[in-house]
Amino acid sequence: MKKITIAIDGFSSCGKSTMAKDLACEIGYIYIDSGAMYRAITLYCLQNGLFTDKGIETEKLRASLPDIRISFQLNEAGKPETYLNGENVEKQIRSMEVSSHVSPIAALDFVRETLVAQQQEMGRQKGIVMDGRDIGTTVFPDAELKIFVTASPEVRARRRYDELKGKGQEVCYEEILENVKQRDHIDQNRAVSPLRKAEDALLLDNGDMSITEQKEWLLQQFNRITRPD
Ligand code: DC
């Protein structure tokens, strides 16, 4: 069966990563979480004092980019985890501190150029599911299957809250809701690669959908393209 490229874009906390990961596992494709790459750069900036009272030290970050290596490795459970210069940072990149600093980093044109080039290289042989904000529009504009996921900010904040609580983190729902709305605004209004639905992307509003219903829907779309008869 021919291998295709699957681009899953949408708002933050829509469950994109979970859905993309499950789909990749089911169909035997590689899964790449592009948001984790922006988060890893943000963690690097936090660790190296590149956030200052005056803003981001962009020139220092630009000079450091060639030394920042981001990679993914499967853990014992077969789940991909993010590594920053050889160190497993999967937990740290999901913290509220990283979440509340990542949008301005993702808005920097030179950061995007570097990461987009790395993402395109990862998908050169197809057989990949990548999720993010600009996968169907910029990274893989020729992807055979593009999906744009959405749900209300309240539904998304509740999901993020439950996820972080489940991991034992002390979190406040109102703070998360504010963070979700702020990130929507920045993601949609930034100058470089703003979040938008590609014209040929399928819209998936999963606010009222169960995980099982969503999975079935995704598999239907995949089969429609790879097994048209
Ligand atoms: O999907 P996420 O919440 O882990 O993404 C983290 C941030 O990175 C979010 O603010 C949007 C940004 N991002 C992006 O600009 N482009 C991508 N392809 C993926 C994520």
XYZ file of C-alpha atoms and ligand atoms in Angstrom:
249
model
C 0.000 0.000 0.000
C 1.385 3.441 -0.850
C 2.570 5.539 2.077
C 1.138 9.004 2.476
C 1.799 12.116 4.579
C -0.789 13.055 7.198
C -0.889 16.619 8.526
C -2.946 17.328 11.650
C -3.262 20.982 12.635
C -5.448 22.888 15.024
C -5.811 24.827 18.249
C -3.855 23.955 21.387
C -5.226 21.226 23.674
C -7.580 19.770 21.073
C -6.190 16.322 21.680
C -4.252 16.496 18.396
C -1.201 14.729 19.789
C -3.185 11.857 21.279
C -5.154 11.378 18.085
C -2.088 11.650 15.842
C -0.085 9.245 18.024
C -2.902 6.650 18.085
C -3.437 6.909 14.356
C 0.294 6.520 13.630
C 0.451 3.475 15.918
C -2.615 1.898 14.269
C -1.353 2.318 10.696
C 2.358 1.749 11.439
C 3.500 5.287 10.605
C 6.084 7.494 12.335
C 4.587 10.145 14.616
C 6.175 13.570 15.097
C 4.868 16.138 17.578
C 6.103 19.409 16.077
C 4.861 21.394 19.103
C 7.337 19.434 21.243
C 10.138 20.910 19.120
C 8.992 24.508 19.816
C 8.623 23.562 23.472
C 12.160 22.119 23.593
C 13.610 25.370 22.202
C 11.588 27.282 24.817
C 12.970 25.074 27.582
C 16.490 25.724 26.282
C 15.805 29.499 26.470
C 14.494 29.188 30.034
C 17.479 27.079 31.099
C 19.967 29.488 29.536
C 18.496 32.791 30.711
C 17.380 33.920 27.237
C 14.112 35.325 28.613
C 14.878 38.684 30.224
C 12.789 41.593 31.535
C 13.330 43.267 28.166
C 12.132 40.255 26.181
C 13.858 37.372 24.406
C 17.582 37.519 23.679
C 16.941 36.760 20.003
C 20.514 37.191 18.796
C 21.847 34.807 21.438
C 19.144 32.319 20.492
C 19.950 32.649 16.791
C 23.628 31.974 17.532
C 22.751 28.981 19.742
C 20.330 27.292 17.315
C 22.967 25.161 15.544
C 23.915 23.724 18.956
C 20.355 22.765 19.911
C 19.633 19.161 18.979
C 16.075 17.906 19.272
C 15.268 14.252 18.770
C 12.602 11.695 19.625
C 13.036 8.230 21.093
C 10.445 5.593 21.915
C 10.168 4.696 25.614
C 9.523 1.154 26.921
C 5.790 1.605 26.343
C 6.474 2.486 22.699
C 5.596 6.181 23.228
C 7.847 8.837 21.665
C 9.678 11.106 24.114
C 11.486 14.348 23.385
C 15.235 14.773 23.908
C 17.102 18.073 24.069
C 20.825 17.679 23.458
C 20.625 14.053 24.563
C 18.593 14.685 27.727
C 15.022 13.385 28.092
C 12.914 16.540 28.592
C 9.465 15.074 27.907
C 8.100 16.031 31.330
C 9.720 19.460 31.536
C 8.433 20.638 28.141
C 4.811 20.007 29.252
C 5.082 22.245 32.359
C 3.014 25.429 32.725
C 6.249 27.424 32.693
C 7.117 26.208 29.206
C 3.473 26.484 28.048
C 3.316 30.124 29.050
C 6.607 31.018 27.298
C 6.334 29.012 24.076
C 4.156 31.270 21.881
C 6.681 34.130 21.447
C 9.393 31.568 20.640
C 7.132 29.939 18.016
C 6.559 33.399 16.504
C 10.274 33.933 15.697
C 10.878 33.542 11.952
C 14.379 32.062 12.264
C 13.193 29.472 14.790
C 10.364 28.455 12.452
C 12.642 28.256 9.426
C 15.037 25.953 11.261
C 12.344 23.681 12.670
C 10.319 23.535 9.440
C 13.450 22.385 7.563
C 14.047 19.658 10.177
C 10.393 18.571 10.005
C 10.446 18.374 6.206
C 13.543 16.214 6.401
C 11.814 13.873 8.891
C 8.900 13.442 6.452
C 10.911 13.006 3.263
C 10.092 9.296 2.982
C 6.361 9.745 3.796
C 4.652 7.271 6.151
C 4.450 10.030 8.744
C 1.777 11.654 10.903
C 2.815 15.111 12.085
C 0.752 17.414 14.231
C 1.129 21.148 14.831
C -0.134 24.495 13.565
C 1.376 24.889 10.089
C 1.874 21.304 8.944
C -0.802 21.348 6.210
C -0.053 24.929 5.157
C 3.757 25.240 5.331
C 5.591 22.050 6.312
C 3.747 19.601 4.034
C 1.511 21.628 1.696
C 1.268 18.508 -0.539
C 0.155 16.152 2.253
C -2.429 13.683 0.944
C -4.510 13.901 4.139
C -4.919 17.153 6.070
C -7.073 17.528 9.140
C -7.842 20.703 11.065
C -9.034 20.041 14.622
C -11.024 22.381 16.810
C -13.142 22.517 20.015
C -14.251 25.376 22.302
C -11.599 27.009 24.590
C -13.523 25.768 27.677
C -13.528 22.149 26.491
C -9.814 22.366 25.701
C -8.912 24.001 29.037
C -10.825 21.292 30.902
C -8.904 18.582 29.010
C -5.525 20.203 29.761
C -6.559 20.628 33.415
C -7.508 16.934 33.721
C -4.289 15.878 31.975
C -2.009 17.936 34.250
C -3.972 16.945 37.384
C -3.649 13.329 36.330
C 0.115 13.821 36.250
C -0.013 15.124 39.831
C 0.624 18.797 38.984
C -0.980 21.598 41.033
C -3.001 23.572 38.473
C -5.774 26.166 38.335
C -8.533 25.846 35.694
C -8.919 29.621 35.228
C -5.189 30.016 34.643
C -5.215 27.248 32.043
C -8.267 28.725 30.283
C -6.524 32.094 30.126
C -3.379 30.421 28.743
C -5.418 28.543 26.081
C -7.119 31.771 24.939
C -3.859 33.706 24.914
C -2.143 31.051 22.840
C -5.075 30.915 20.372
C -4.742 34.653 19.903
C -0.966 34.622 19.403
C -1.054 31.515 17.178
C -3.721 33.039 14.902
C -2.257 36.522 14.721
C 1.478 36.033 14.428
C 3.172 37.313 11.269
C 4.925 34.055 10.334
C 2.813 30.967 9.564
C -0.285 31.987 11.544
C -2.591 29.144 12.514
C -5.190 28.696 9.806
C -6.994 25.832 8.131
C -5.492 24.817 4.794
C -8.154 25.081 2.076
C -7.990 21.367 1.392
C -8.014 20.324 5.069
C -10.971 18.428 6.571
C -12.496 20.163 9.605
C -12.893 18.039 12.738
C -14.746 19.603 15.693
C -14.214 17.008 18.413
C -15.914 18.869 21.308
C -18.688 16.245 21.488
C -16.815 13.270 20.115
C -15.539 10.289 22.068
C -11.998 9.047 21.483
C -13.431 5.931 19.799
C -15.668 7.926 17.430
C -12.752 10.160 16.539
C -10.484 7.204 15.878
C -13.051 5.584 13.584
C -13.502 8.826 11.688
C -9.730 9.192 11.198
C -9.336 5.620 9.983
C -12.178 6.148 7.509
C -10.386 9.185 6.076
C -7.104 7.285 5.892
C -8.722 4.298 4.146
C -10.580 6.549 1.732
C -7.260 7.888 0.467
C -5.057 4.824 0.619
C -7.696 2.256 -0.493
C -9.993 4.198 -2.782
C -11.776 1.114 -4.218
O 0.796 21.803 20.312
P 1.535 22.426 21.489
O 0.622 23.092 22.477
O 2.476 21.481 22.144
O 2.422 23.596 20.813
C 3.244 24.416 21.581
C 3.323 25.791 20.947
O 4.086 25.731 19.733
C 2.014 26.485 20.625
O 2.006 27.790 21.183
C 1.984 26.609 19.132
C 3.385 26.369 18.688
N 3.480 25.544 17.486
C 3.651 26.165 16.279
O 3.675 27.388 16.227
N 3.793 25.425 15.148
C 3.745 24.103 15.203
N 3.880 23.388 14.070
C 3.547 23.438 16.425
C 3.402 24.188 17.562
